[in-house]
Structure formats: structure tokens, C-alpha cells
Amino acid sequence: MASPVRVRIAPSPTGNLHVGNARTALYNYLFARQTDGVFILRIDDTDAKRSSDEDIDGVIRGFRWLGLDWDEGYAADGDYGPYRQSERQDLYRSHMEKLLAEGHAYRCWCTPEELDVLRKQAQRERRPFRYPQTCLNLSAAERSAHERSGDPFVIRFLSPREGSVDFVDLVRGDLSVEAAELDDLVIVRTDGTPTYNFASVIDDSLMKITHVIRGADHLYNTHRQLPIAQALGFDLPAFAHLPLLTNPDRTKLGKRSGAVFVGDYAAQGYLPEAVVNFLALLGWNPGDTQEIFSLDELVEAFSLDRVNRANAVFELQKLFWLNGVYIRSMSVADLTDRSIPFLADAGTVDPDQVDLDYLRGAVALEQERLKTLTEAPAALDFFFDAEVTPDPKHLVAKKQTPEASLRALELVLTRLQAMPAWNHDSIETCLRGIAAELGWKAGQLFMPIRVAITGKTATPPLFETMEVLGSTRTLARVKSAIEVLAA
Ligand code: GLU
């Protein structure tokens, strides 16, 4: 039996989950779920100076918000931990010693200044910079002089010079790089910490990763990592490199795109379901015209075969559209719950005191029109304002005088006050009756009423809005509109 799939996401703890990493995590997650495999979270913090617990929390909050739960790894159980690279120094050290002992790695005492001179020279001569193996070729005397004086050194991997480094990518097919192109990579820094490529190879092997699925920005790293893995005698995982994300103008996805961190999407009122759906389609195509996918449907439908090679263009408009689709398909109760934090932030409602039935009634009326949760306060505020302040000119009916409009609103008030039951049908009958009596078109009468009770010219359907507002609020607002017109 083939060994079960084990995949990982290995974010660097940057305080916030980048959307590129979120997309990579999603594809790993889908692949794991679909194959009954294991999805692992590893924290890539070899550069421990820069990462704090809060930085890690910021990243994993993003995964949790998206609903991408992991089975093993950081903040979960597992037999292959620790899952934080800064806690795995001993493992890196022992592998480094093995490479040194077997002649696959060597100490390099070249100073950054010396390397800089060489790099600039290469630039001037318009050739790629390769480390010239100065320290590989030191005499025994030179080497022991360095050792005696305690000069700082890095460890370099002795890259093969002959042949090519090849692998078959599950997305891109056969890939090959001339070995001579590869540099003698620094694998351990002067402070003894491993570099990304070294730590990654060791962890992927020790954690028994079967498939490395990551962004195409790591393609070259894969060519660098393979010889290291081979030198360490590791079995190689399969590789799949995901298309890069670009702005619509084909530039690399960056801050200009609106939102590059998952936390930004949450703050901008996007739903995790919509973001997941959006990310799934950034680089994978389902092979038919279906565009709306739940996470479960994605688990069913996803396949690495249909991951695109071409860059994936990031169209925020599409997310905006998807978000509206998800908002419209949610239950009113769910949409209400998710709107409350946004309404509370804007001061529209006090979450501890809100009348949930009333709020749900209001949300139900706005559901069709909402595209993001951040729109909820502006859409719903008139349901909660103590009073609305209509623009007097909008209280005047089309092709009517202010006096005629005033008399019409007075009639509306009297009739509404006399209504035995307050529901949208009876309100409709009442108001249409008044319009007929006055010889007005319905719309002529409805607009001033709409403006009187909401303060706005564009609102959800009038009778339903009045029903939800209730008779007390509605009548009070019609009364104050009358006072405005009478003034
Ligand atoms: N820390 C790397 C990144 O966030 C991980 C790359 C990999 O998957 O190996 O890009």
C-alpha cells in the first residue's frame, strides 16, 4: 500500500497571512482531505530574530478564519515535532556535521565585504555571480589560521558541478537546471542557524512529507534543495509548483492590489467562504463552468492535474461578486450574526442590547443589496437611528407642491394611525388607496413616505421596511417629516 499523503504549509511568521500563502495552504489542505492524508503546519522561523509568538499567531489566525484546520504540527499534536524550526537547531546541526564529515559541505570564512567585491565584479562583467569556492581551496595552513583566530564562518554546500538537476513537477512536467549553474549555497549562517533551503530539506524529510506543494517562486529553490537531499541520502518527495499570483497588469501581486493579507479581507467584510472559493480559482480550474464551490465541494473537485501553469491574475472584482453571492445564499440568522461586529464597530448597534428579532428583520431586507459586511452599517443605520433627518426637498412629491405633499403626508399619518393590523399587506392597501383618492401615481406618494421614514431615496421595498420599522417608529418619523414640511 502506498504511504499516506503528508503535505505541509510552512509559513514564515510575518504577523499576517499573505494571500499567496493562503492559496498554497488551501491547495495543500484540499489535496490532503481528498486523499485522506495529513495536513501539517510548520513554522519557518529559522530567522528567529524576527519572529515572535504574536507574529505566529497572526499567521495562524488567518488559517483558522479560512477554516483550513491542520491535523499535525504547530499548535497541534504530532510525532515529528517540534514543528517550529527555531526549536530544531540540534537536528540541523547534526545534519550539517554529517555533510561536513562526508565532504558535501565546507566552512567559508569569506567576509561579506570580500563577497561584495566579487559580486560587483560579476555585475560589471555581466555574468551571474557564483561563489568561486575560495575557501574550498584553502591550504591546510590557511584553514588552521582561520580556525585559530576564531574568524566567523558560514557553511556552504558543495554543489555538484557536473550534469543537471532534474525533477518532474506534478504541474509543470520535466524541469532541469545545469548543475554548473547552482552556487555553493550557504546552508548555515555565522550564528549557527540554518538557511531556509537547508532547514526545509531536512524538515520535509524528517516529517515524511510526500508532496511539496508550494508557489512557483520556489522553483529554483527546489533545484537547489534536491542535491542537498541527495547528499543526505533522503528519499525525495513529489513536487508541485503553483502559479504565481499577479496584479491585472501582470506585475507581482503587491500592496496596490487592495488586500494582500487575509486579515485585510476579514476587516473589509469578506466572508471566509467567498475568499476560499476565490483562492481556489486562482490557479486551478474545475474543467467546467461551475464557479461557486464550498470547501467540501472543493475537496471533491480539486485536482493537481488542473492546476494551471500560467500566472493567476488576481481580480478583486471577482471576490466582490462572489462575496455578494455568498451573502445572498446565507441564512438571515447567520448573516445577522456575522454583521453584528461590523455594526458594533460603527456604533450602529450595541451588541449586548440589540433586539435580535428586529435586527434580523432589517438584515433580511438588506440581504439582496449587501456585497460586503462593511456595507451593513450604512445600509442598516436608519433602522436604529433615534430619528432620521430627511432632506426637505425630497419630501415634496414629484410634480406636486410642498403644500399638496404636506396634506398627503397628513392623510397618510391619519390613515396609518387608524390601521388595525400593522403588516406590509395592510400598509400597501392603505397607501395605494390614498394615492388613488388623491389622483396621484403610486410612486409620487411613496417617495416622500420613503424619505420620511428612512431619510434616504434608495431603500429596500417600502411596505416591508415599514412593517419591520413598526408602527411607533414609522408614525413618529412621518410626524416629524410633516413638521419639516410645515416649517
Ligand atoms: N517559508 C516559505 C514560504 O513561506 C516556505 C516555502 C516552502 O513551502 O518550502 O514561502
Tab-separated table of C-alpha atoms and ligand atoms in Angstrom:
chain	number	residue	atom	x	y	z
A	1	MET	CA	0.000	0.000	0.000
A	2	ALA	CA	1.302	3.458	-0.840
A	3	SER	CA	2.148	5.536	2.199
A	4	PRO	CA	-0.492	8.104	3.109
A	5	VAL	CA	-0.171	11.593	1.710
A	6	ARG	CA	1.556	14.038	4.047
A	7	VAL	CA	1.676	17.665	2.965
A	8	ARG	CA	2.676	20.810	4.762
A	9	ILE	CA	2.317	24.524	4.775
A	10	ALA	CA	5.374	26.269	6.117
A	11	PRO	CA	4.692	29.954	6.580
A	12	SER	CA	7.263	32.369	7.849
A	13	PRO	CA	5.769	34.129	10.858
A	14	THR	CA	5.146	37.556	9.484
A	15	GLY	CA	2.261	38.641	11.680
A	16	ASN	CA	-0.361	38.260	8.996
A	17	LEU	CA	-1.172	35.556	6.480
A	18	HIS	CA	-0.267	36.574	2.945
A	19	VAL	CA	-2.888	35.653	0.376
A	20	GLY	CA	-0.286	33.723	-1.634
A	21	ASN	CA	0.403	31.544	1.385
A	22	ALA	CA	-3.314	31.195	1.992
A	23	ARG	CA	-3.783	29.899	-1.560
A	24	THR	CA	-0.871	27.463	-1.115
A	25	ALA	CA	-2.317	26.314	2.205
A	26	LEU	CA	-5.709	25.787	0.622
A	27	TYR	CA	-4.350	23.594	-2.177
A	28	ASN	CA	-2.351	21.536	0.324
A	29	TYR	CA	-5.426	21.238	2.505
A	30	LEU	CA	-7.632	20.137	-0.390
A	31	PHE	CA	-5.096	17.582	-1.538
A	32	ALA	CA	-4.756	16.193	1.986
A	33	ARG	CA	-8.501	15.992	2.619
A	34	GLN	CA	-9.188	14.425	-0.733
A	35	THR	CA	-6.624	11.686	-0.227
A	36	ASP	CA	-7.361	11.160	3.475
A	37	GLY	CA	-3.874	12.418	4.035
A	38	VAL	CA	-2.327	14.565	6.725
A	39	PHE	CA	-2.053	18.354	6.553
A	40	ILE	CA	0.810	19.713	8.624
A	41	LEU	CA	1.599	23.223	9.825
A	42	ARG	CA	5.260	24.024	10.248
A	43	ILE	CA	6.568	27.402	11.262
A	44	ASP	CA	9.516	28.538	9.165
A	45	ASP	CA	11.271	30.730	11.674
A	46	THR	CA	14.935	29.939	11.242
A	47	ASP	CA	15.500	33.656	11.303
A	48	ALA	CA	14.407	33.660	14.938
A	49	LYS	CA	15.353	37.285	15.499
A	50	ARG	CA	12.368	38.401	13.501
A	51	SER	CA	9.607	36.163	14.782
A	52	SER	CA	7.583	36.470	17.946
A	53	ASP	CA	4.663	34.412	19.191
A	54	GLU	CA	2.342	37.204	18.101
A	55	ASP	CA	3.775	37.028	14.601
A	56	ILE	CA	2.965	33.326	14.509
A	57	ASP	CA	-0.492	33.891	15.972
A	58	GLY	CA	-1.224	36.473	13.299
A	59	VAL	CA	-0.481	33.924	10.599
A	60	ILE	CA	-2.433	31.062	12.109
A	61	ARG	CA	-5.415	33.291	12.797
A	62	GLY	CA	-5.619	33.576	9.021
A	63	PHE	CA	-5.762	29.791	8.552
A	64	ARG	CA	-8.365	29.455	11.269
A	65	TRP	CA	-10.512	32.210	9.792
A	66	LEU	CA	-10.436	30.454	6.422
A	67	GLY	CA	-11.395	27.171	8.079
A	68	LEU	CA	-8.208	25.391	6.992
A	69	ASP	CA	-7.633	23.205	10.012
A	70	TRP	CA	-4.437	21.213	10.202
A	71	ASP	CA	-4.021	17.723	11.601
A	72	GLU	CA	-0.498	17.875	12.825
A	73	GLY	CA	2.118	20.477	13.575
A	74	TYR	CA	2.430	23.717	15.441
A	75	ALA	CA	-0.354	24.141	17.992
A	76	ALA	CA	-1.460	20.551	17.275
A	77	ASP	CA	-0.166	17.095	18.057
A	78	GLY	CA	2.263	15.064	16.015
A	79	ASP	CA	5.108	12.595	16.180
A	80	TYR	CA	7.602	14.581	14.157
A	81	GLY	CA	7.917	17.775	16.175
A	82	PRO	CA	8.934	20.241	17.233
A	83	TYR	CA	7.176	21.958	14.371
A	84	ARG	CA	8.795	25.306	14.859
A	85	GLN	CA	12.124	25.479	13.071
A	86	SER	CA	13.762	27.640	15.717
A	87	GLU	CA	13.333	24.669	18.075
A	88	ARG	CA	15.006	22.193	15.733
A	89	GLN	CA	18.554	23.536	15.829
A	90	ASP	CA	20.067	20.257	17.021
A	91	LEU	CA	18.653	18.408	14.039
A	92	TYR	CA	20.070	20.929	11.601
A	93	ARG	CA	23.399	20.823	13.366
A	94	SER	CA	23.715	17.042	13.190
A	95	HIS	CA	22.859	17.042	9.507
A	96	MET	CA	25.351	19.805	8.907
A	97	GLU	CA	28.026	17.742	10.645
A	98	LYS	CA	27.202	14.749	8.500
A	99	LEU	CA	27.590	16.820	5.346
A	100	LEU	CA	30.887	18.274	6.587
A	101	ALA	CA	32.213	14.863	7.564
A	102	GLU	CA	31.320	13.393	4.193
A	103	GLY	CA	32.809	16.257	2.210
A	104	HIS	CA	29.473	17.612	0.954
A	105	ALA	CA	29.911	20.901	2.770
A	106	TYR	CA	32.726	23.193	3.824
A	107	ARG	CA	33.459	26.157	6.016
A	108	CYS	CA	33.712	29.514	4.332
A	109	TRP	CA	35.436	32.447	6.021
A	110	CYS	CA	34.935	34.952	3.224
A	111	THR	CA	33.653	38.200	4.669
A	112	PRO	CA	30.548	39.957	3.343
A	113	GLU	CA	32.837	42.743	2.108
A	114	GLU	CA	35.002	40.325	0.134
A	115	LEU	CA	31.932	38.715	-1.384
A	116	ASP	CA	30.537	42.082	-2.267
A	117	VAL	CA	33.614	42.951	-4.286
A	118	LEU	CA	33.266	39.694	-6.213
A	119	ARG	CA	29.557	40.252	-6.753
A	120	LYS	CA	30.118	43.734	-8.139
A	121	GLN	CA	32.850	42.461	-10.396
A	122	ALA	CA	30.492	39.821	-11.789
A	123	GLN	CA	27.905	42.539	-12.323
A	124	ARG	CA	30.354	44.694	-14.219
A	125	GLU	CA	31.295	41.745	-16.389
A	126	ARG	CA	27.622	40.933	-16.889
A	127	ARG	CA	27.899	37.373	-15.698
A	128	PRO	CA	25.955	35.712	-12.903
A	129	PHE	CA	27.767	35.663	-9.592
A	130	ARG	CA	28.907	32.267	-8.369
A	131	TYR	CA	30.894	31.764	-5.243
A	132	PRO	CA	34.387	30.892	-6.562
A	133	GLN	CA	34.990	28.225	-3.904
A	134	THR	CA	37.836	30.223	-2.423
A	135	CYS	CA	37.501	28.552	0.948
A	136	LEU	CA	37.120	25.081	-0.528
A	137	ASN	CA	40.563	25.503	-1.976
A	138	LEU	CA	42.379	26.917	1.047
A	139	SER	CA	45.616	25.292	2.058
A	140	ALA	CA	45.685	23.416	5.341
A	141	ALA	CA	47.758	26.226	6.820
A	142	GLU	CA	45.283	28.920	5.745
A	143	ARG	CA	42.420	26.920	7.136
A	144	SER	CA	44.008	26.364	10.520
A	145	ALA	CA	44.939	30.044	10.698
A	146	HIS	CA	41.248	30.900	10.346
A	147	GLU	CA	40.344	28.277	12.907
A	148	ARG	CA	42.892	29.520	15.395
A	149	SER	CA	41.840	33.120	15.099
A	150	GLY	CA	38.179	32.225	15.566
A	151	ASP	CA	37.056	34.082	12.424
A	152	PRO	CA	33.341	33.857	11.805
A	153	PHE	CA	32.377	31.397	9.093
A	154	VAL	CA	29.369	30.064	7.247
A	155	ILE	CA	28.834	26.531	5.978
A	156	ARG	CA	28.442	26.109	2.242
A	157	PHE	CA	27.015	23.118	0.473
A	158	LEU	CA	29.351	21.709	-2.160
A	159	SER	CA	27.062	21.664	-5.135
A	160	PRO	CA	27.671	19.123	-7.869
A	161	ARG	CA	29.385	20.703	-10.855
A	162	GLU	CA	28.544	18.093	-13.477
A	163	GLY	CA	25.315	17.107	-15.159
A	164	SER	CA	21.934	18.555	-14.372
A	165	VAL	CA	19.470	18.674	-11.538
A	166	ASP	CA	16.164	17.300	-12.774
A	167	PHE	CA	12.758	16.579	-11.406
A	168	VAL	CA	9.257	16.006	-12.655
A	169	ASP	CA	6.874	18.632	-11.373
A	170	LEU	CA	3.271	17.499	-10.994
A	171	VAL	CA	2.091	20.756	-12.535
A	172	ARG	CA	4.887	21.711	-14.901
A	173	GLY	CA	6.322	18.409	-16.054
A	174	ASP	CA	10.048	17.819	-16.608
A	175	LEU	CA	12.287	20.523	-15.223
A	176	SER	CA	16.022	20.708	-15.464
A	177	VAL	CA	18.810	23.076	-14.459
A	178	GLU	CA	22.508	22.662	-15.305
A	179	ALA	CA	24.360	21.743	-12.123
A	180	ALA	CA	27.079	24.219	-13.043
A	181	GLU	CA	24.510	26.994	-12.659
A	182	LEU	CA	23.963	26.232	-8.996
A	183	ASP	CA	26.031	28.051	-6.463
A	184	ASP	CA	27.660	26.635	-3.353
A	185	LEU	CA	24.773	27.709	-1.232
A	186	VAL	CA	25.190	28.918	2.329
A	187	ILE	CA	23.357	26.348	4.431
A	188	VAL	CA	24.352	27.542	7.896
A	189	ARG	CA	24.890	31.178	8.838
A	190	THR	CA	27.699	32.550	11.007
A	191	ASP	CA	25.385	32.432	14.028
A	192	GLY	CA	24.845	28.703	13.502
A	193	THR	CA	21.253	28.976	12.245
A	194	PRO	CA	20.306	27.086	9.090
A	195	THR	CA	19.152	28.894	5.963
A	196	TYR	CA	15.698	28.235	4.504
A	197	ASN	CA	16.767	25.715	1.867
A	198	PHE	CA	18.736	23.577	4.307
A	199	ALA	CA	16.146	23.550	7.080
A	200	SER	CA	13.360	22.896	4.610
A	201	VAL	CA	15.026	19.832	3.081
A	202	ILE	CA	15.705	18.321	6.478
A	203	ASP	CA	12.233	19.008	7.833
A	204	ASP	CA	10.455	17.761	4.730
A	205	SER	CA	12.358	14.514	5.032
A	206	LEU	CA	12.127	14.038	8.808
A	207	MET	CA	8.438	14.942	8.762
A	208	LYS	CA	7.917	12.392	5.999
A	209	ILE	CA	6.393	14.884	3.601
A	210	THR	CA	5.247	13.048	0.478
A	211	HIS	CA	4.272	16.066	-1.651
A	212	VAL	CA	5.777	19.517	-1.523
A	213	ILE	CA	3.133	21.844	-2.931
A	214	ARG	CA	4.280	25.459	-2.968
A	215	GLY	CA	4.460	28.592	-5.076
A	216	ALA	CA	6.414	28.712	-8.318
A	217	ASP	CA	8.586	31.373	-6.715
A	218	HIS	CA	10.282	28.380	-5.064
A	219	LEU	CA	11.066	26.525	-8.310
A	220	TYR	CA	14.704	27.440	-8.251
A	221	ASN	CA	14.893	26.549	-4.568
A	222	THR	CA	13.730	23.074	-5.459
A	223	HIS	CA	16.677	22.716	-7.820
A	224	ARG	CA	18.917	23.872	-5.015
A	225	GLN	CA	17.341	21.563	-2.462
A	226	LEU	CA	17.466	18.358	-4.468
A	227	PRO	CA	21.270	17.941	-4.370
A	228	ILE	CA	21.243	18.621	-0.625
A	229	ALA	CA	18.555	15.981	-0.112
A	230	GLN	CA	20.532	13.531	-2.220
A	231	ALA	CA	23.747	14.226	-0.329
A	232	LEU	CA	21.891	13.469	2.899
A	233	GLY	CA	20.554	10.221	1.416
A	234	PHE	CA	16.916	11.303	1.698
A	235	ASP	CA	14.042	9.904	-0.344
A	236	LEU	CA	12.622	12.703	-2.439
A	237	PRO	CA	9.042	13.915	-2.151
A	238	ALA	CA	6.941	14.744	-5.198
A	239	PHE	CA	6.790	18.426	-6.114
A	240	ALA	CA	4.006	20.638	-7.406
A	241	HIS	CA	4.645	24.321	-8.003
A	242	LEU	CA	1.633	26.603	-8.063
A	243	PRO	CA	1.303	29.543	-10.451
A	244	LEU	CA	2.353	32.953	-9.247
A	245	LEU	CA	-0.300	35.488	-8.364
A	246	THR	CA	-0.142	38.716	-10.329
A	247	ASN	CA	-1.984	42.010	-10.496
A	248	PRO	CA	-4.225	42.516	-13.543
A	249	ASP	CA	-1.327	44.457	-15.144
A	250	ARG	CA	0.781	41.271	-14.748
A	251	THR	CA	3.040	42.765	-12.096
A	252	LYS	CA	3.762	40.737	-8.997
A	253	LEU	CA	0.923	40.843	-6.530
A	254	GLY	CA	1.600	43.547	-4.006
A	255	LYS	CA	0.047	46.116	-1.759
A	256	ARG	CA	-1.555	48.019	-4.621
A	257	SER	CA	-3.931	45.123	-5.189
A	258	GLY	CA	-6.080	46.260	-2.279
A	259	ALA	CA	-5.630	43.406	0.102
A	260	VAL	CA	-2.669	41.081	0.311
A	261	PHE	CA	-3.224	39.803	3.826
A	262	VAL	CA	-6.046	37.557	4.871
A	263	GLY	CA	-6.689	39.806	7.869
A	264	ASP	CA	-7.463	42.647	5.449
A	265	TYR	CA	-10.205	40.600	3.816
A	266	ALA	CA	-11.828	39.902	7.145
A	267	ALA	CA	-11.663	43.590	8.025
A	268	GLN	CA	-13.078	44.570	4.646
A	269	GLY	CA	-16.173	42.485	5.258
A	270	TYR	CA	-15.436	39.495	3.053
A	271	LEU	CA	-16.680	36.095	4.133
A	272	PRO	CA	-14.164	33.289	4.567
A	273	GLU	CA	-16.300	31.069	2.299
A	274	ALA	CA	-16.004	33.599	-0.512
A	275	VAL	CA	-12.269	34.060	0.000
A	276	VAL	CA	-11.716	30.291	-0.048
A	277	ASN	CA	-13.777	29.999	-3.227
A	278	PHE	CA	-11.861	32.882	-4.782
A	279	LEU	CA	-8.435	31.474	-3.822
A	280	ALA	CA	-9.367	28.031	-5.144
A	281	LEU	CA	-9.944	29.513	-8.583
A	282	LEU	CA	-6.655	31.413	-8.517
A	283	GLY	CA	-4.568	28.886	-10.355
A	284	TRP	CA	-6.883	25.910	-10.554
A	285	ASN	CA	-9.734	25.397	-12.991
A	286	PRO	CA	-12.532	22.953	-12.377
A	287	GLY	CA	-12.733	21.981	-16.049
A	288	ASP	CA	-16.331	23.184	-16.398
A	289	THR	CA	-18.218	26.404	-15.814
A	290	GLN	CA	-19.013	25.941	-12.145
A	291	GLU	CA	-17.802	28.920	-10.169
A	292	ILE	CA	-19.345	28.534	-6.750
A	293	PHE	CA	-17.706	25.922	-4.553
A	294	SER	CA	-17.984	25.235	-0.865
A	295	LEU	CA	-14.905	23.905	0.857
A	296	ASP	CA	-16.394	20.407	0.792
A	297	GLU	CA	-17.140	20.681	-2.905
A	298	LEU	CA	-13.585	21.799	-3.491
A	299	VAL	CA	-12.271	18.761	-1.652
A	300	GLU	CA	-14.263	16.653	-4.125
A	301	ALA	CA	-13.422	18.587	-7.259
A	302	PHE	CA	-9.821	19.687	-6.732
A	303	SER	CA	-7.022	18.017	-8.619
A	304	LEU	CA	-3.387	18.883	-9.121
A	305	ASP	CA	-3.825	17.946	-12.805
A	306	ARG	CA	-5.914	21.018	-13.337
A	307	VAL	CA	-3.604	23.461	-11.636
A	308	ASN	CA	-2.619	25.966	-14.301
A	309	ARG	CA	0.923	26.736	-15.308
A	310	ALA	CA	0.202	30.297	-16.328
A	311	ASN	CA	0.265	33.027	-13.712
A	312	ALA	CA	-3.022	33.597	-11.939
A	313	VAL	CA	-4.403	37.101	-12.270
A	314	PHE	CA	-5.835	38.491	-9.098
A	315	GLU	CA	-9.196	40.167	-9.819
A	316	LEU	CA	-10.607	41.685	-6.679
A	317	GLN	CA	-13.857	42.371	-8.543
A	318	LYS	CA	-14.414	38.660	-8.729
A	319	LEU	CA	-14.096	38.284	-4.980
A	320	PHE	CA	-16.505	41.172	-4.535
A	321	TRP	CA	-19.005	39.420	-6.772
A	322	LEU	CA	-18.517	36.056	-5.054
A	323	ASN	CA	-18.992	37.668	-1.682
A	324	GLY	CA	-22.362	39.016	-2.754
A	325	VAL	CA	-23.356	35.563	-3.971
A	326	TYR	CA	-22.452	34.046	-0.596
A	327	ILE	CA	-24.218	36.794	1.331
A	328	ARG	CA	-27.406	36.231	-0.641
A	329	SER	CA	-27.304	32.495	-0.070
A	330	MET	CA	-26.789	32.638	3.699
A	331	SER	CA	-29.474	32.289	6.310
A	332	VAL	CA	-30.653	35.590	7.732
A	333	ALA	CA	-29.644	34.473	11.216
A	334	ASP	CA	-26.097	33.718	10.099
A	335	LEU	CA	-25.771	36.931	8.135
A	336	THR	CA	-27.049	38.844	11.156
A	337	ASP	CA	-24.519	37.227	13.473
A	338	ARG	CA	-21.689	37.995	11.138
A	339	SER	CA	-22.834	41.589	10.626
A	340	ILE	CA	-23.008	42.378	14.332
A	341	PRO	CA	-19.260	43.017	14.838
A	342	PHE	CA	-19.310	45.475	11.937
A	343	LEU	CA	-22.459	47.176	13.230
A	344	ALA	CA	-20.961	47.351	16.704
A	345	ASP	CA	-17.717	48.861	15.381
A	346	ALA	CA	-19.639	51.538	13.551
A	347	GLY	CA	-21.755	52.239	16.635
A	348	THR	CA	-24.952	51.241	14.809
A	349	VAL	CA	-25.943	48.746	17.481
A	350	ASP	CA	-24.790	47.802	20.945
A	351	PRO	CA	-24.183	44.057	20.642
A	352	ASP	CA	-25.183	43.462	24.280
A	353	GLN	CA	-28.530	45.182	23.963
A	354	VAL	CA	-29.570	44.609	20.400
A	355	ASP	CA	-33.097	43.329	19.717
A	356	LEU	CA	-32.099	40.319	17.644
A	357	ASP	CA	-35.507	39.793	16.013
A	358	TYR	CA	-35.668	43.400	14.941
A	359	LEU	CA	-32.112	43.297	13.605
A	360	ARG	CA	-32.844	40.100	11.690
A	361	GLY	CA	-35.885	41.696	10.125
A	362	ALA	CA	-33.747	44.593	8.975
A	363	VAL	CA	-30.942	42.352	7.729
A	364	ALA	CA	-33.448	40.261	5.759
A	365	LEU	CA	-34.479	43.392	3.872
A	366	GLU	CA	-30.904	44.404	3.026
A	367	GLN	CA	-29.570	40.932	2.237
A	368	GLU	CA	-30.162	41.312	-1.513
A	369	ARG	CA	-28.171	44.501	-1.694
A	370	LEU	CA	-25.175	43.794	0.534
A	371	LYS	CA	-21.902	42.885	-1.119
A	372	THR	CA	-19.663	43.005	1.948
A	373	LEU	CA	-20.287	43.094	5.689
A	374	THR	CA	-18.680	46.542	5.902
A	375	GLU	CA	-21.686	47.860	3.980
A	376	ALA	CA	-24.040	46.716	6.737
A	377	PRO	CA	-23.826	49.809	8.981
A	378	ALA	CA	-24.647	52.270	6.185
A	379	ALA	CA	-27.419	50.006	4.906
A	380	LEU	CA	-28.988	49.377	8.308
A	381	ASP	CA	-28.373	52.568	10.265
A	382	PHE	CA	-31.821	54.054	9.614
A	383	PHE	CA	-33.418	51.117	11.387
A	384	PHE	CA	-31.557	52.110	14.555
A	385	ASP	CA	-31.229	55.885	14.398
A	386	ALA	CA	-33.334	57.630	17.038
A	387	GLU	CA	-34.571	59.876	14.291
A	388	VAL	CA	-33.854	60.378	10.613
A	389	THR	CA	-33.212	63.735	9.006
A	390	PRO	CA	-34.844	63.787	5.610
A	391	ASP	CA	-33.846	66.380	3.051
A	392	PRO	CA	-36.983	68.625	2.796
A	393	LYS	CA	-36.796	68.776	-0.974
A	394	HIS	CA	-37.123	65.009	-1.184
A	395	LEU	CA	-40.265	65.174	0.929
A	396	VAL	CA	-42.008	67.025	-1.892
A	397	ALA	CA	-43.723	64.627	-4.255
A	398	LYS	CA	-42.819	64.686	-7.921
A	399	LYS	CA	-44.855	67.283	-9.868
A	400	GLN	CA	-46.625	68.376	-6.647
A	401	THR	CA	-46.303	71.450	-4.470
A	402	PRO	CA	-44.896	71.382	-0.923
A	403	GLU	CA	-48.419	72.163	0.351
A	404	ALA	CA	-50.004	69.259	-1.514
A	405	SER	CA	-47.208	66.984	-0.273
A	406	LEU	CA	-47.795	68.138	3.282
A	407	ARG	CA	-51.520	67.405	3.028
A	408	ALA	CA	-50.758	63.996	1.554
A	409	LEU	CA	-48.409	63.093	4.417
A	410	GLU	CA	-51.008	64.265	6.931
A	411	LEU	CA	-53.547	61.973	5.328
A	412	VAL	CA	-51.025	59.127	5.377
A	413	LEU	CA	-50.429	59.700	9.082
A	414	THR	CA	-54.144	59.705	9.940
A	415	ARG	CA	-54.836	56.564	7.960
A	416	LEU	CA	-51.811	54.669	9.258
A	417	GLN	CA	-52.736	55.582	12.826
A	418	ALA	CA	-56.150	54.080	12.258
A	419	MET	CA	-54.849	50.789	10.864
A	420	PRO	CA	-55.912	47.817	12.970
A	421	ALA	CA	-53.077	45.499	11.884
A	422	TRP	CA	-49.512	46.512	11.031
A	423	ASN	CA	-48.168	44.395	8.209
A	424	HIS	CA	-46.889	45.058	4.716
A	425	ASP	CA	-50.136	43.948	3.005
A	426	SER	CA	-52.374	46.230	5.026
A	427	ILE	CA	-49.856	49.079	4.676
A	428	GLU	CA	-49.796	48.585	0.925
A	429	THR	CA	-53.589	48.573	0.629
A	430	CYS	CA	-53.799	51.686	2.760
A	431	LEU	CA	-51.173	53.652	0.829
A	432	ARG	CA	-52.378	52.631	-2.614
A	433	GLY	CA	-55.890	53.685	-1.534
A	434	ILE	CA	-54.614	57.125	-0.568
A	435	ALA	CA	-52.768	57.563	-3.887
A	436	ALA	CA	-55.952	56.668	-5.780
A	437	GLU	CA	-58.013	59.036	-3.672
A	438	LEU	CA	-55.592	61.902	-4.374
A	439	GLY	CA	-55.430	61.006	-8.038
A	440	TRP	CA	-51.629	60.565	-7.696
A	441	LYS	CA	-49.431	57.915	-9.211
A	442	ALA	CA	-48.354	55.448	-6.505
A	443	GLY	CA	-44.700	56.410	-6.946
A	444	GLN	CA	-45.491	60.085	-6.361
A	445	LEU	CA	-46.846	59.256	-2.945
A	446	PHE	CA	-44.367	56.542	-1.995
A	447	MET	CA	-41.168	58.562	-2.447
A	448	PRO	CA	-41.937	61.207	0.206
A	449	ILE	CA	-43.014	58.450	2.603
A	450	ARG	CA	-39.825	56.518	1.910
A	451	VAL	CA	-37.723	59.601	2.552
A	452	ALA	CA	-39.740	60.451	5.672
A	453	ILE	CA	-39.208	57.083	7.322
A	454	THR	CA	-35.655	56.279	6.174
A	455	GLY	CA	-34.057	59.622	5.341
A	456	LYS	CA	-32.957	58.037	2.047
A	457	THR	CA	-34.217	57.837	-1.504
A	458	ALA	CA	-32.973	54.289	-2.122
A	459	THR	CA	-34.092	51.660	0.361
A	460	PRO	CA	-35.454	48.141	0.476
A	461	PRO	CA	-39.137	47.712	-0.536
A	462	LEU	CA	-41.255	50.339	1.201
A	463	PHE	CA	-44.082	48.326	2.808
A	464	GLU	CA	-41.743	45.657	4.170
A	465	THR	CA	-39.470	48.358	5.534
A	466	MET	CA	-42.425	49.988	7.289
A	467	GLU	CA	-43.518	46.666	8.693
A	468	VAL	CA	-40.077	45.999	10.151
A	469	LEU	CA	-39.687	49.534	11.491
A	470	GLY	CA	-43.015	49.029	13.280
A	471	SER	CA	-45.861	51.446	13.734
A	472	THR	CA	-44.377	53.536	16.562
A	473	ARG	CA	-41.159	54.407	14.713
A	474	THR	CA	-42.919	54.843	11.389
A	475	LEU	CA	-45.604	57.152	12.708
A	476	ALA	CA	-43.120	59.252	14.677
A	477	ARG	CA	-40.985	59.676	11.545
A	478	VAL	CA	-43.956	60.629	9.366
A	479	LYS	CA	-44.923	63.165	12.041
A	480	SER	CA	-41.521	64.785	12.083
A	481	ALA	CA	-41.479	64.889	8.267
A	482	ILE	CA	-44.768	66.763	8.448
A	483	GLU	CA	-43.172	69.238	10.840
A	484	VAL	CA	-40.247	69.697	8.462
A	485	LEU	CA	-42.606	70.414	5.559
A	486	ALA	CA	-44.822	72.685	7.659
A	487	ALA	CA	-41.895	74.769	8.904
B	1	GLU	N1	8.583	29.766	4.396
B	1	GLU	C1	8.487	29.531	2.983
B	1	GLU	C2	7.458	30.498	2.406
B	1	GLU	O1	6.640	30.994	3.156
B	1	GLU	C3	8.067	28.098	2.749
B	1	GLU	C4	8.271	27.627	1.373
B	1	GLU	C5	8.076	26.130	1.251
B	1	GLU	O2	6.913	25.729	1.183
B	1	GLU	O3	9.039	25.406	1.271
B	1	GLU	O4	7.488	30.808	1.244
